[in-house]
PDB file of C-alpha atoms in Angstrom:
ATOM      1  CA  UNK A   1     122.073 -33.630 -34.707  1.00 55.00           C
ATOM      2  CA  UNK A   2     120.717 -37.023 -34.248  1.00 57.00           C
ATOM      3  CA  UNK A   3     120.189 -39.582 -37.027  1.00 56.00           C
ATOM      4  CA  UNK A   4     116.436 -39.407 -37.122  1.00 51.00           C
ATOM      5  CA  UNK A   5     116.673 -35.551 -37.397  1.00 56.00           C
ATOM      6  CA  UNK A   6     119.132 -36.032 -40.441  1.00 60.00           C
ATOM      7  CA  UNK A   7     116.948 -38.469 -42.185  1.00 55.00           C
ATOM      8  CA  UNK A   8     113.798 -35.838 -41.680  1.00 48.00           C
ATOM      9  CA  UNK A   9     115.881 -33.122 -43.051  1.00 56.00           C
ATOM     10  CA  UNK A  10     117.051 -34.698 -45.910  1.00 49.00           C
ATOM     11  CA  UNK A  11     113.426 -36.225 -46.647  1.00 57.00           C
ATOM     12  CA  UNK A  12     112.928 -32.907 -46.669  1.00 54.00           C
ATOM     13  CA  UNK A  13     114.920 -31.510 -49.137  1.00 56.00           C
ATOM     14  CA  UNK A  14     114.219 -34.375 -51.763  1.00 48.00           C
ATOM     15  CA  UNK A  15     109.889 -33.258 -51.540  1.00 52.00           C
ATOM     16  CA  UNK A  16     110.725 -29.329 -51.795  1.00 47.00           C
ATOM     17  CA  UNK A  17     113.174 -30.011 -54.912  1.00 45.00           C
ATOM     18  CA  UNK A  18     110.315 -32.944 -56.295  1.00 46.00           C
ATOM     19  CA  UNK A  19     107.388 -30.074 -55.814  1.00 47.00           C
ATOM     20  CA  UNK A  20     110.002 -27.357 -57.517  1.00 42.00           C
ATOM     21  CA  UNK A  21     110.854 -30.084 -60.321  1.00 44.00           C
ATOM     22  CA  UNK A  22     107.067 -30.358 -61.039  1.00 45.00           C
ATOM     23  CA  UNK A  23     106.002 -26.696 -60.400  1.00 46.00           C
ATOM     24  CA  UNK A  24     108.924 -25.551 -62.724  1.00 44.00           C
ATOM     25  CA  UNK A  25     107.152 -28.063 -65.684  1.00 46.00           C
ATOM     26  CA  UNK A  26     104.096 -26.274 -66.739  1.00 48.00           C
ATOM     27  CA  UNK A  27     104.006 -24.882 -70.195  1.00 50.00           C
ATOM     28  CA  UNK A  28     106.373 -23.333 -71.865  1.00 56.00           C
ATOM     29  CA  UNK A  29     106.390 -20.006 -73.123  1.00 66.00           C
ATOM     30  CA  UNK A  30     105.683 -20.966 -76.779  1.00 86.00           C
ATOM     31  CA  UNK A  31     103.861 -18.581 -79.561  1.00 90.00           C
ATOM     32  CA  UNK A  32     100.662 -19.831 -81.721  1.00 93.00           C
ATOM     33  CA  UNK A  33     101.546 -21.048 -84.630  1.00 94.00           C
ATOM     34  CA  UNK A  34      99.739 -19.504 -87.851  1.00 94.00           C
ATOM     35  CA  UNK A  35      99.977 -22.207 -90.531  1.00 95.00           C
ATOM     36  CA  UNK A  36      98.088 -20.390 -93.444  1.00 94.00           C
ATOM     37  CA  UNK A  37      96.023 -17.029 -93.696  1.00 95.00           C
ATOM     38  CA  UNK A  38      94.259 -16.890 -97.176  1.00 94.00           C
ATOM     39  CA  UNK A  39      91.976 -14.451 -98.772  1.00 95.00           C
ATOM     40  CA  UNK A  40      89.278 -15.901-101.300  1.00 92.00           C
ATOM     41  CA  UNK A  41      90.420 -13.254-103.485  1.00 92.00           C
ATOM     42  CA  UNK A  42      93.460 -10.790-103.359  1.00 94.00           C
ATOM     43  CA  UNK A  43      92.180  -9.128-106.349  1.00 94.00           C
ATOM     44  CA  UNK A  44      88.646  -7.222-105.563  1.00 94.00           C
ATOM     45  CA  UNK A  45      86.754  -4.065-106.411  1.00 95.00           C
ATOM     46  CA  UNK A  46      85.935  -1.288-104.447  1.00 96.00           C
ATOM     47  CA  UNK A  47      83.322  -2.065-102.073  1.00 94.00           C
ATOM     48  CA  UNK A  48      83.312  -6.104-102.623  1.00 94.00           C
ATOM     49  CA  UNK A  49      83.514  -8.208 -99.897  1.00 94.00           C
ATOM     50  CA  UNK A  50      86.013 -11.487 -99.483  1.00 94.00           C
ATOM     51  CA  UNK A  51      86.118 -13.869 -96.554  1.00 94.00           C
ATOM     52  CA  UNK A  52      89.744 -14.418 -94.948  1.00 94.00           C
ATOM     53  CA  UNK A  53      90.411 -17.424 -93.086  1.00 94.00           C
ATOM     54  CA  UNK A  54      93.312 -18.135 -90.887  1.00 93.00           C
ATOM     55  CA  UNK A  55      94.240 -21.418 -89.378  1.00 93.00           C
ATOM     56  CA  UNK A  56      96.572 -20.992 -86.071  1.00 94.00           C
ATOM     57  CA  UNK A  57      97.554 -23.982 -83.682  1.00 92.00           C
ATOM     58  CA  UNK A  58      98.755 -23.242 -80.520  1.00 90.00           C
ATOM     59  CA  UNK A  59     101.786 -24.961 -79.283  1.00 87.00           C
ATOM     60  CA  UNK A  60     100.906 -24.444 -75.580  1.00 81.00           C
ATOM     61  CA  UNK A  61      97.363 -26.049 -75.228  1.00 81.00           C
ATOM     62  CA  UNK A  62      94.302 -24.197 -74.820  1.00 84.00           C
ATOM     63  CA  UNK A  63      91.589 -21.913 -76.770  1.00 88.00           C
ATOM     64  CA  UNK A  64      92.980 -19.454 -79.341  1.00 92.00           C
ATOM     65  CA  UNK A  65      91.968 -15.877 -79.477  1.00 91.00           C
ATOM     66  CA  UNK A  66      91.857 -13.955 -83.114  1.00 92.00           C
ATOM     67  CA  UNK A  67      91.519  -9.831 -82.961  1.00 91.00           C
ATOM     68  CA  UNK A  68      91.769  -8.551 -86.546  1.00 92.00           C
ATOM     69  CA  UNK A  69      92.406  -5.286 -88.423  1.00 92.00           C
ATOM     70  CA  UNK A  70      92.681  -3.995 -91.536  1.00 94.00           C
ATOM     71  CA  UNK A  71      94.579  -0.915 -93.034  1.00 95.00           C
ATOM     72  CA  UNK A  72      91.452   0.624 -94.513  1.00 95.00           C
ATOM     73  CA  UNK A  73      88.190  -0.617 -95.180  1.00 95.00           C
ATOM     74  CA  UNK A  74      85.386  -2.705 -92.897  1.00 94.00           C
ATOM     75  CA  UNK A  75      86.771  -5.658 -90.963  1.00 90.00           C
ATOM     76  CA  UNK A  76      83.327  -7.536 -89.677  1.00 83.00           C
ATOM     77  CA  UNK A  77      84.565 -10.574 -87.599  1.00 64.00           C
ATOM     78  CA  UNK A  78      84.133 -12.177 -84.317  1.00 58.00           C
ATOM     79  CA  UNK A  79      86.801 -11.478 -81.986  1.00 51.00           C
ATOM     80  CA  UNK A  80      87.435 -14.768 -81.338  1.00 58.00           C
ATOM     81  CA  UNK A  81      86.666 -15.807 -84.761  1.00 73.00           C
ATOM     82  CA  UNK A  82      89.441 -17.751 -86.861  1.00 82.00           C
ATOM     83  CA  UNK A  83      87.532 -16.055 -90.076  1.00 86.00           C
ATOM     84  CA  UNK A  84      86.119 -12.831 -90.821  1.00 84.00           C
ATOM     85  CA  UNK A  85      85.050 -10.884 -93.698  1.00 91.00           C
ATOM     86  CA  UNK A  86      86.507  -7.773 -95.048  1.00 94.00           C
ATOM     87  CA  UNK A  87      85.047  -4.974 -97.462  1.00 95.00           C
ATOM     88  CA  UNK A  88      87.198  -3.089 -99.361  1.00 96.00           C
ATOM     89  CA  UNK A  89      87.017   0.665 -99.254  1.00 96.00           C
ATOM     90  CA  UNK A  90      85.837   2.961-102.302  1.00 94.00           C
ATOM     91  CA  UNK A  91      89.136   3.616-102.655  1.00 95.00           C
ATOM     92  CA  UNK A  92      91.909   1.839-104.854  1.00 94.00           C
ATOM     93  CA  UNK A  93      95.351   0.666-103.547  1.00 96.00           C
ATOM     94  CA  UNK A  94      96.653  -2.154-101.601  1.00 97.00           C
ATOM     95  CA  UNK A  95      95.492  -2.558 -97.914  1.00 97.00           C
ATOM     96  CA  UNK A  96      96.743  -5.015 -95.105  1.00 97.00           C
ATOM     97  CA  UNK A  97      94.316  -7.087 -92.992  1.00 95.00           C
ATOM     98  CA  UNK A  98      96.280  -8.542 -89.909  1.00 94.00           C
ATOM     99  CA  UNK A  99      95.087 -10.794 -87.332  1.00 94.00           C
ATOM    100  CA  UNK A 100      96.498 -11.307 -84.112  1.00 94.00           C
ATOM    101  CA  UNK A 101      96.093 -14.860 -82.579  1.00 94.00           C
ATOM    102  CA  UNK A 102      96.645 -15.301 -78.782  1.00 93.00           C
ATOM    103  CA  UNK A 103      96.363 -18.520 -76.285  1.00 91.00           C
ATOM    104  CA  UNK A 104      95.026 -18.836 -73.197  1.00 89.00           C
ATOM    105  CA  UNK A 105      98.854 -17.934 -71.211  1.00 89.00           C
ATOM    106  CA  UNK A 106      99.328 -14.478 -73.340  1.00 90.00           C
ATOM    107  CA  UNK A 107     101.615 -15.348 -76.393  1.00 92.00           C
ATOM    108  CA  UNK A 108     100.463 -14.155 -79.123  1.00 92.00           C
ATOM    109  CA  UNK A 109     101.574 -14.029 -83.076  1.00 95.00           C
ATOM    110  CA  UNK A 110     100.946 -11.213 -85.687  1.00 95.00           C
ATOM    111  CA  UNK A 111     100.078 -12.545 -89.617  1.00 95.00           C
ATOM    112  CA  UNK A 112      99.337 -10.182 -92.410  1.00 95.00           C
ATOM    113  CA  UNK A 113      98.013 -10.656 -95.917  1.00 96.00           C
ATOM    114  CA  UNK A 114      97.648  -8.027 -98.447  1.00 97.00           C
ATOM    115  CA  UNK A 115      94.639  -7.174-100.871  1.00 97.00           C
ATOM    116  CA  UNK A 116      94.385  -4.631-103.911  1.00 96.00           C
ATOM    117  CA  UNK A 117      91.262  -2.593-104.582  1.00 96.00           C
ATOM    118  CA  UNK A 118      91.372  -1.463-108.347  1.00 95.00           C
ATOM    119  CA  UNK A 119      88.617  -0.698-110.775  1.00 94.00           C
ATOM    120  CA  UNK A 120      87.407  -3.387-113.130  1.00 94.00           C
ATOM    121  CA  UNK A 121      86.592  -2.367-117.348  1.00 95.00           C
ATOM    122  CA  UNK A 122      84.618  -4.350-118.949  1.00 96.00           C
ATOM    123  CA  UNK A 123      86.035  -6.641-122.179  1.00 97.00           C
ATOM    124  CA  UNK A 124      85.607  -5.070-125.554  1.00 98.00           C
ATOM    125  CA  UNK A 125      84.687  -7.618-128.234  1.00 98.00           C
ATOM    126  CA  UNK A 126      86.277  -6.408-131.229  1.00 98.00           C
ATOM    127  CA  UNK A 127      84.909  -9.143-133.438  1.00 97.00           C
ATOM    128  CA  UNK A 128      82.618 -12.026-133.946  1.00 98.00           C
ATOM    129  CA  UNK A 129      82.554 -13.692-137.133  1.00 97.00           C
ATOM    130  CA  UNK A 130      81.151 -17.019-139.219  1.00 96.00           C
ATOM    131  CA  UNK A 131      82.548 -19.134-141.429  1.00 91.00           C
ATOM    132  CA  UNK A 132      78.955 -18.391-143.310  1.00 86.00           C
ATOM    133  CA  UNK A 133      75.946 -16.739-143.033  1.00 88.00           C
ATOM    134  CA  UNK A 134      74.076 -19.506-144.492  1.00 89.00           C
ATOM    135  CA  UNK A 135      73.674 -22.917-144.318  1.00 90.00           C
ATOM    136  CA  UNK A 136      71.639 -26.026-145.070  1.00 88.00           C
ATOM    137  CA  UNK A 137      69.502 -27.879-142.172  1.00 92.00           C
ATOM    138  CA  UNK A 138      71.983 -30.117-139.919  1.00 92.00           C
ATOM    139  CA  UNK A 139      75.066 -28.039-141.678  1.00 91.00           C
ATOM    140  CA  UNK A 140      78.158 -26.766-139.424  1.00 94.00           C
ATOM    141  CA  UNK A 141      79.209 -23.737-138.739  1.00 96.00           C
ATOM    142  CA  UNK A 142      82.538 -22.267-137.189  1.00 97.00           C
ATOM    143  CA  UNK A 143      82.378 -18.903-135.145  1.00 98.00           C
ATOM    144  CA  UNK A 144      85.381 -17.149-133.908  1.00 98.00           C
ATOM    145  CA  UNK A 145      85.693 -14.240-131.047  1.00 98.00           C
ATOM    146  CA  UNK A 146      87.378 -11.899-131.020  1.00 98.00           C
ATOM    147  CA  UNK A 147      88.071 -10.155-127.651  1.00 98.00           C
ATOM    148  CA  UNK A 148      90.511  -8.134-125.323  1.00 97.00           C
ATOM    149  CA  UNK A 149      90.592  -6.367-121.819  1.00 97.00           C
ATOM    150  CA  UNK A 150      91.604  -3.494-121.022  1.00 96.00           C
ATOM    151  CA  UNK A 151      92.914  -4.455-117.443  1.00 94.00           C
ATOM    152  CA  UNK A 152      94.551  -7.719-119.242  1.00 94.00           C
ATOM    153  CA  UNK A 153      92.224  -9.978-117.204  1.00 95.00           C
ATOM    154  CA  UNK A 154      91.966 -13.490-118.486  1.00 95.00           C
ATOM    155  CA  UNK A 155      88.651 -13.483-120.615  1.00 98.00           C
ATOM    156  CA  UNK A 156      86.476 -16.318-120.608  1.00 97.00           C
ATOM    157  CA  UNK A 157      83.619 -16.910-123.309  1.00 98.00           C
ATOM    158  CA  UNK A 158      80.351 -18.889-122.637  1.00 97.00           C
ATOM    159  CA  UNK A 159      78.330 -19.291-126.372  1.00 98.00           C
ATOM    160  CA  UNK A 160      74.314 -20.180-126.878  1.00 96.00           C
ATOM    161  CA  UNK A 161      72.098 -20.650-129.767  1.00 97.00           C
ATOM    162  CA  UNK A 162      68.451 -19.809-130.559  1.00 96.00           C
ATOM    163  CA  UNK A 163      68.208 -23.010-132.360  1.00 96.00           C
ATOM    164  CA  UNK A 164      70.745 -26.554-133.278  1.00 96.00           C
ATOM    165  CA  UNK A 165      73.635 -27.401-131.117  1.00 97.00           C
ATOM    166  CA  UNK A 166      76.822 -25.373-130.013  1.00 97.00           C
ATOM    167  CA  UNK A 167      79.811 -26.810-128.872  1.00 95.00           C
ATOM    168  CA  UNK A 168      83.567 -25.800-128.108  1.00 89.00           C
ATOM    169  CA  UNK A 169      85.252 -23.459-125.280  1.00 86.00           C
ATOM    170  CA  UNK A 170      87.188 -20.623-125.579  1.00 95.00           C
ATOM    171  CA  UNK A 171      87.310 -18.269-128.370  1.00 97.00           C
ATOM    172  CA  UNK A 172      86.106 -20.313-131.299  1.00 98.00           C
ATOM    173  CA  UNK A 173      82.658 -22.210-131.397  1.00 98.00           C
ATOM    174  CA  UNK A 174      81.088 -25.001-133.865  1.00 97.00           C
ATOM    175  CA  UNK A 175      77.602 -24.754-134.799  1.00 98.00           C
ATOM    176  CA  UNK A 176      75.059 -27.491-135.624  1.00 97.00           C
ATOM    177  CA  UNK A 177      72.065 -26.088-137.725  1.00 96.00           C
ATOM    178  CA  UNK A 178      68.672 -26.937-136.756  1.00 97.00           C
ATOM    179  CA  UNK A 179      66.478 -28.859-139.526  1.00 94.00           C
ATOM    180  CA  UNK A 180      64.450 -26.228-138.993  1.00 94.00           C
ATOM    181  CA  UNK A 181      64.407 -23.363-141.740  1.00 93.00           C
ATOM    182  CA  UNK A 182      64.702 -19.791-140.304  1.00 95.00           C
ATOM    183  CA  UNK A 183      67.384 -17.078-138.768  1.00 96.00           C
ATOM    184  CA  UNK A 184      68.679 -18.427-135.904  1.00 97.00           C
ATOM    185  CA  UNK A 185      71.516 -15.703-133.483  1.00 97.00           C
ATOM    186  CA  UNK A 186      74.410 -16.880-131.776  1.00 97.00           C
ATOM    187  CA  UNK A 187      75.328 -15.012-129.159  1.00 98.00           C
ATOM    188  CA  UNK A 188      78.587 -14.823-127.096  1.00 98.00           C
ATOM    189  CA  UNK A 189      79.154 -13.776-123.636  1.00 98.00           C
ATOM    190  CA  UNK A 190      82.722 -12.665-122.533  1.00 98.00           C
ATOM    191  CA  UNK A 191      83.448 -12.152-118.861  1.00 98.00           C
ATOM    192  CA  UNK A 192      86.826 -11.101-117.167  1.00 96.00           C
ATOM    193  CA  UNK A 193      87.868 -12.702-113.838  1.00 92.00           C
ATOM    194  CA  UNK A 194      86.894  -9.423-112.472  1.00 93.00           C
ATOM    195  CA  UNK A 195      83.092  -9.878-113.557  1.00 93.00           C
ATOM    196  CA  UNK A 196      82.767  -7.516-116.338  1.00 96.00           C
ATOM    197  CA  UNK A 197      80.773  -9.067-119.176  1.00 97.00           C
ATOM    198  CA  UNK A 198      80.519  -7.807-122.689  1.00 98.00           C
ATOM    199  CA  UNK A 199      77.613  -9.683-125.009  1.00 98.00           C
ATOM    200  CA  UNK A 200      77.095  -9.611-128.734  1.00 98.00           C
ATOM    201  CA  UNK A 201      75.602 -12.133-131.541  1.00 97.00           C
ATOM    202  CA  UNK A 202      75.032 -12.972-135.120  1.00 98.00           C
ATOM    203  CA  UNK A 203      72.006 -14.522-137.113  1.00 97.00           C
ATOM    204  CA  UNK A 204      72.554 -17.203-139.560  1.00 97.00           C
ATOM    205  CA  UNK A 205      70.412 -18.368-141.963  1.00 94.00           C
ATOM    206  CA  UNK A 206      69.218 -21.984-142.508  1.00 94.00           C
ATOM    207  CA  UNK A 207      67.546 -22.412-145.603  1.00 90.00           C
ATOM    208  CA  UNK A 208      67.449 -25.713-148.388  1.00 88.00           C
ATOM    209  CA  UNK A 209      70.392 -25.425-150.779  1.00 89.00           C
ATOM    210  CA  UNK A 210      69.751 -25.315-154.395  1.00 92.00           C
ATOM    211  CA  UNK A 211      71.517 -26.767-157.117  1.00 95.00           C
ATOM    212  CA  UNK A 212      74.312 -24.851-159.381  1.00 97.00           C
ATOM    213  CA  UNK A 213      72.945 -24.229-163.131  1.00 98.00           C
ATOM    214  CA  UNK A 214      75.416 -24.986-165.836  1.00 98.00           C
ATOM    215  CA  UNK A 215      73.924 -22.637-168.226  1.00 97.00           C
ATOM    216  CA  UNK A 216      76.032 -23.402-171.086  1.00 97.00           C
ATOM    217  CA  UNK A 217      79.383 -25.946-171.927  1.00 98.00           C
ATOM    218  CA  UNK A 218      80.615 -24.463-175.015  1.00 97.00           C
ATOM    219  CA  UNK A 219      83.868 -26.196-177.191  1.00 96.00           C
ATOM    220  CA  UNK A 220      85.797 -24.290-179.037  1.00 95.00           C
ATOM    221  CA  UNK A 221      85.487 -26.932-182.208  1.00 93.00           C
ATOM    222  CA  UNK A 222      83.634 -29.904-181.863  1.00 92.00           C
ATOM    223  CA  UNK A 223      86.138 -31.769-184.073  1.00 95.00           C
ATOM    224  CA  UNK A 224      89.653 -31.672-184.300  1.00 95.00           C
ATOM    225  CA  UNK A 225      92.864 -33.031-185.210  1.00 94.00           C
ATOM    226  CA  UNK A 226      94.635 -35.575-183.357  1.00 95.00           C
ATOM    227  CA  UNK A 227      97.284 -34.221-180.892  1.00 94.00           C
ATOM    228  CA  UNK A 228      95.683 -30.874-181.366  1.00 96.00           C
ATOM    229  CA  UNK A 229      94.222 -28.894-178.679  1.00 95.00           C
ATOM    230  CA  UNK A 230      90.464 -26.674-178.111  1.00 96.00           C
ATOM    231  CA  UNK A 231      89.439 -24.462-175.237  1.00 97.00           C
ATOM    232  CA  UNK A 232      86.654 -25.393-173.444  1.00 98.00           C
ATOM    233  CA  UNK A 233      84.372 -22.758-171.269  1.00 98.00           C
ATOM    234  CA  UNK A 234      81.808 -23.926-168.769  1.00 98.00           C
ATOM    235  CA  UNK A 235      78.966 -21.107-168.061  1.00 98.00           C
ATOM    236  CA  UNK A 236      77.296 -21.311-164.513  1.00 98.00           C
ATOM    237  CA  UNK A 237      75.151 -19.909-161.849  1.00 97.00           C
ATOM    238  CA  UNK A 238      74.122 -20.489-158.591  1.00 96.00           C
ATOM    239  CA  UNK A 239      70.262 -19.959-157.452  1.00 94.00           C
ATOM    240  CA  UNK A 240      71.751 -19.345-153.678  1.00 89.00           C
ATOM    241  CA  UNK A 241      74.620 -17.170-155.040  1.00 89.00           C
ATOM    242  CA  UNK A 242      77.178 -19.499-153.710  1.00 90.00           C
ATOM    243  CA  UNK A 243      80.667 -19.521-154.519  1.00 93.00           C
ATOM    244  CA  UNK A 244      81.367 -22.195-157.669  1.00 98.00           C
ATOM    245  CA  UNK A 245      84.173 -24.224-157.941  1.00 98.00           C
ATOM    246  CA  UNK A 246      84.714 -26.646-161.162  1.00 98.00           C
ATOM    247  CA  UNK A 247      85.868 -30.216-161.467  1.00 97.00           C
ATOM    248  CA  UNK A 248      87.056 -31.952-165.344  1.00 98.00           C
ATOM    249  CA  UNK A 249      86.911 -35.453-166.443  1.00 96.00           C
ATOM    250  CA  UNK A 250      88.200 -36.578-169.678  1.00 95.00           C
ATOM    251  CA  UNK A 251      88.097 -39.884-171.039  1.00 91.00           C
ATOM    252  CA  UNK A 252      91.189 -39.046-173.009  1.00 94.00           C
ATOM    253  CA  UNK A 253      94.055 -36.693-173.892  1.00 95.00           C
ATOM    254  CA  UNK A 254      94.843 -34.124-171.214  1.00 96.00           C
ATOM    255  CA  UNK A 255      93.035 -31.224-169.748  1.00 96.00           C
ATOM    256  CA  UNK A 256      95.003 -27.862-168.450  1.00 96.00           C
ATOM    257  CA  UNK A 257      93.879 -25.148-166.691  1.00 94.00           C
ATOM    258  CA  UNK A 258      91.460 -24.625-163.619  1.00 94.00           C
ATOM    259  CA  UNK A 259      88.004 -22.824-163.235  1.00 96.00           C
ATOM    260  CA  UNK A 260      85.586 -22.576-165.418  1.00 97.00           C
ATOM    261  CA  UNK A 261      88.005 -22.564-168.695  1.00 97.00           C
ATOM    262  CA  UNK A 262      90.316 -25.082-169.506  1.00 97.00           C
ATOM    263  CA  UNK A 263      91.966 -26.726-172.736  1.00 97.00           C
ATOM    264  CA  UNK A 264      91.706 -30.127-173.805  1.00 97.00           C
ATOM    265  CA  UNK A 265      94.342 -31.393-176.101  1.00 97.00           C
ATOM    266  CA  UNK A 266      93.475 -34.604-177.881  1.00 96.00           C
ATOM    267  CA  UNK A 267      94.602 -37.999-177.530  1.00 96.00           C
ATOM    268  CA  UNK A 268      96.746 -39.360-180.501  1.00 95.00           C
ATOM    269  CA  UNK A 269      94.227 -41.078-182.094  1.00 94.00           C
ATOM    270  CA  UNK A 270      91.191 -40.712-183.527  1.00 93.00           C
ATOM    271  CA  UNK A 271      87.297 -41.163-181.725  1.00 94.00           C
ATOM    272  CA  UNK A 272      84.541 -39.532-180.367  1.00 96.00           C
ATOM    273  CA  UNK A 273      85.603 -38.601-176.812  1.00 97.00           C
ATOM    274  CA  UNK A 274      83.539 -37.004-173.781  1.00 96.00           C
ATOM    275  CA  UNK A 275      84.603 -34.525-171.455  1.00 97.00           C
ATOM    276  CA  UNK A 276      82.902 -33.730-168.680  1.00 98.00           C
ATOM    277  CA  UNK A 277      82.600 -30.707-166.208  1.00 98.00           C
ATOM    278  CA  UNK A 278      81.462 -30.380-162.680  1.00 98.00           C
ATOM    279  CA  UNK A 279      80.148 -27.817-160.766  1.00 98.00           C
ATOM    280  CA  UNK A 280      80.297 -27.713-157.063  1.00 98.00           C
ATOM    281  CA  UNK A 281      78.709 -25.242-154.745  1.00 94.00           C
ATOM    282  CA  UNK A 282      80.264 -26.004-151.617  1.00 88.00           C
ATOM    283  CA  UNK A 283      77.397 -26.544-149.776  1.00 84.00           C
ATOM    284  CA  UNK A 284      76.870 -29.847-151.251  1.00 87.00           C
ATOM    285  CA  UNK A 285      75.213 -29.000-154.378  1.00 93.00           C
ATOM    286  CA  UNK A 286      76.677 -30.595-157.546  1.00 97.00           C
ATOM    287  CA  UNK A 287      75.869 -30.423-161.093  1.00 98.00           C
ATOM    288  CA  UNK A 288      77.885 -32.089-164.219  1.00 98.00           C
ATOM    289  CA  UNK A 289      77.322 -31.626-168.043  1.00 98.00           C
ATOM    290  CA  UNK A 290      78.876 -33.227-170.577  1.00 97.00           C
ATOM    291  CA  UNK A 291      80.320 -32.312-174.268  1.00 97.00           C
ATOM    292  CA  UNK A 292      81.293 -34.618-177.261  1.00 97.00           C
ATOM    293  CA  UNK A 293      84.772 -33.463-179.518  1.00 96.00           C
ATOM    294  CA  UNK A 294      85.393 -36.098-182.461  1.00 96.00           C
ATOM    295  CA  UNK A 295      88.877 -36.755-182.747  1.00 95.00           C
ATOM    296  CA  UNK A 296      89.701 -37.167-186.624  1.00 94.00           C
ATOM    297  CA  UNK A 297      93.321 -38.571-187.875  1.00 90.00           C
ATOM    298  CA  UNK A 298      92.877 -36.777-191.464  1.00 80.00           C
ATOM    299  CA  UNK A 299      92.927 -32.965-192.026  1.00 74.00           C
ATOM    300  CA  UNK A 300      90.073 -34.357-194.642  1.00 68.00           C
ATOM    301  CA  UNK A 301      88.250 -34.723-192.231  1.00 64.00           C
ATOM    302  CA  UNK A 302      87.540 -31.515-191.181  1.00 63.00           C
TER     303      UNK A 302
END
């Protein structure tokens, strides 16, 4: 074989191996890659609908194909849809919705997620109650609900008034009363993260408070010996039938007891001395009256 011969032949040899090198480096055989598949819910009653979205890259190049299926139920997507939505049978239990993602060269890869179809009851409210059911114009107001679900769904509560301003989240509320006289409801709304909703409400009263009526402040004696003590009673009403509470002030000596008796004993010396009661209503209504006890130093005196 001649020289020019050999250098054809090997020529040759070096452009079949170059055209094998780059015939043999297409794309390798490498599966999509499914980097999330979510549900907008995995928790849905019979017969709702949820979207399911899957994101897929393919490691080879090229379009993506999605064919999905589900284990019961409707499965309404697009063949070549990366989403689809699925409706839940009538039927309770836990079903799987796959989808199948291939690329343009054949691989393909298989991704599941699972969804449960149960029945949803409604939250009971056992309770709603108010710190009053009465108050002045521009007075507050706490209101507590009580609630529970039969499923153990997490309860959430949404609160409105006919009338003033209600604030707070959750269970427990704070009312603002209107200036506004009248009987104003405040209603609750408690829904389950299911949907179910349970309602119910309660009607305060706003109405001008009136003044507690001390009626009588009796003492025992209305003179005394030093160092000696007298009970003292304190007779009173309320026009709103409020609950009364009662305050003493002495100028002198010492006062024991609470409510509307107490006892004074005197101060070691002799005078005229004042003591002084207090009633309170609690809705700021307050009313005082006062009584005179002469102190005397000589049983004479008396």
């Amino acid at each position: 074989m001649n020289l020019w011969l050999r250098k054809w032949l090997v020529g040759l040899i070096v452009l079949v191996v170059a055209i094998v090198i780059a015939c043999g480096c297409g794309p390798v055989n490498h599966s999509p890659v499914i980097n999330s598949l979510e549900a907008d819910k995995t928790l849905v009653l019979p017969s709702e609908t949820v979207n399911i979205e899957c994101n897929a890259t393919s490691i080879a190049g090229g379009n993506l194909t999605y064919n999905w299926s589900a284990s019961g139920g409707v499965m309404r997507a697009r063949t070549s849809g990366e989403s689809g939505g699925w409706t839940a049978p009538g039927e309770t239990g836990n079903y799987t919705v796959t989808v199948n993602v291939t690329d343009e060269y054949g691989n393909e890869t298989t991704g599941s997620i699972i969804i449960t179809v149960r029945t949803n009851s409604h939250p009971i409210i056992t309770n709603l109650t108010a710190c009053e059911d009465w108050v002045v114009p521009s007075g507050n107001c706490q209101l507590e609900c009580q609630a529970e679900d039969p499923d153990n769904d997490q309860l959430t509560y949404k609160w409105e008034a006919a009338g003033g301003n209600i604030t707070g989240e959750g269970s427990v509320a704070n009312w603002t009363a209107p200036q506004q006289p009248g009987s104003y409801n405040i209603t609750v709304l408690v829904e389950d993260s299911m949907g179910g909703m349970s309602t119910t409400s309660v009607t305060i009263a706003v109405g001008v408070n009136h003044l507690p009526v001390i009626e009588s402040l009796t003492a025992e004696k209305t003179k005394i010996m030093y160092n000696t003590s007298c009970n003292i009673e304190c007779i009173a009403s309320d026009p709103d039938n409020d609950k009364l509470s009662y305050s003493w002030s002495i100028d002198a000596g010492n006062i024991s007891g609470s409510g509307s008796k107490v006892k004074w004993t005197a101060p070691p010396r002799g005078g005229q001395f004042i003591i002084t009661a207090t009633v309170l209503d609690g809705r700021g209504g307050v009313t005082s009256k006062e009584v005179l006890i002469t102190v005397v130093t000589c049983s004479c005196s008396l």
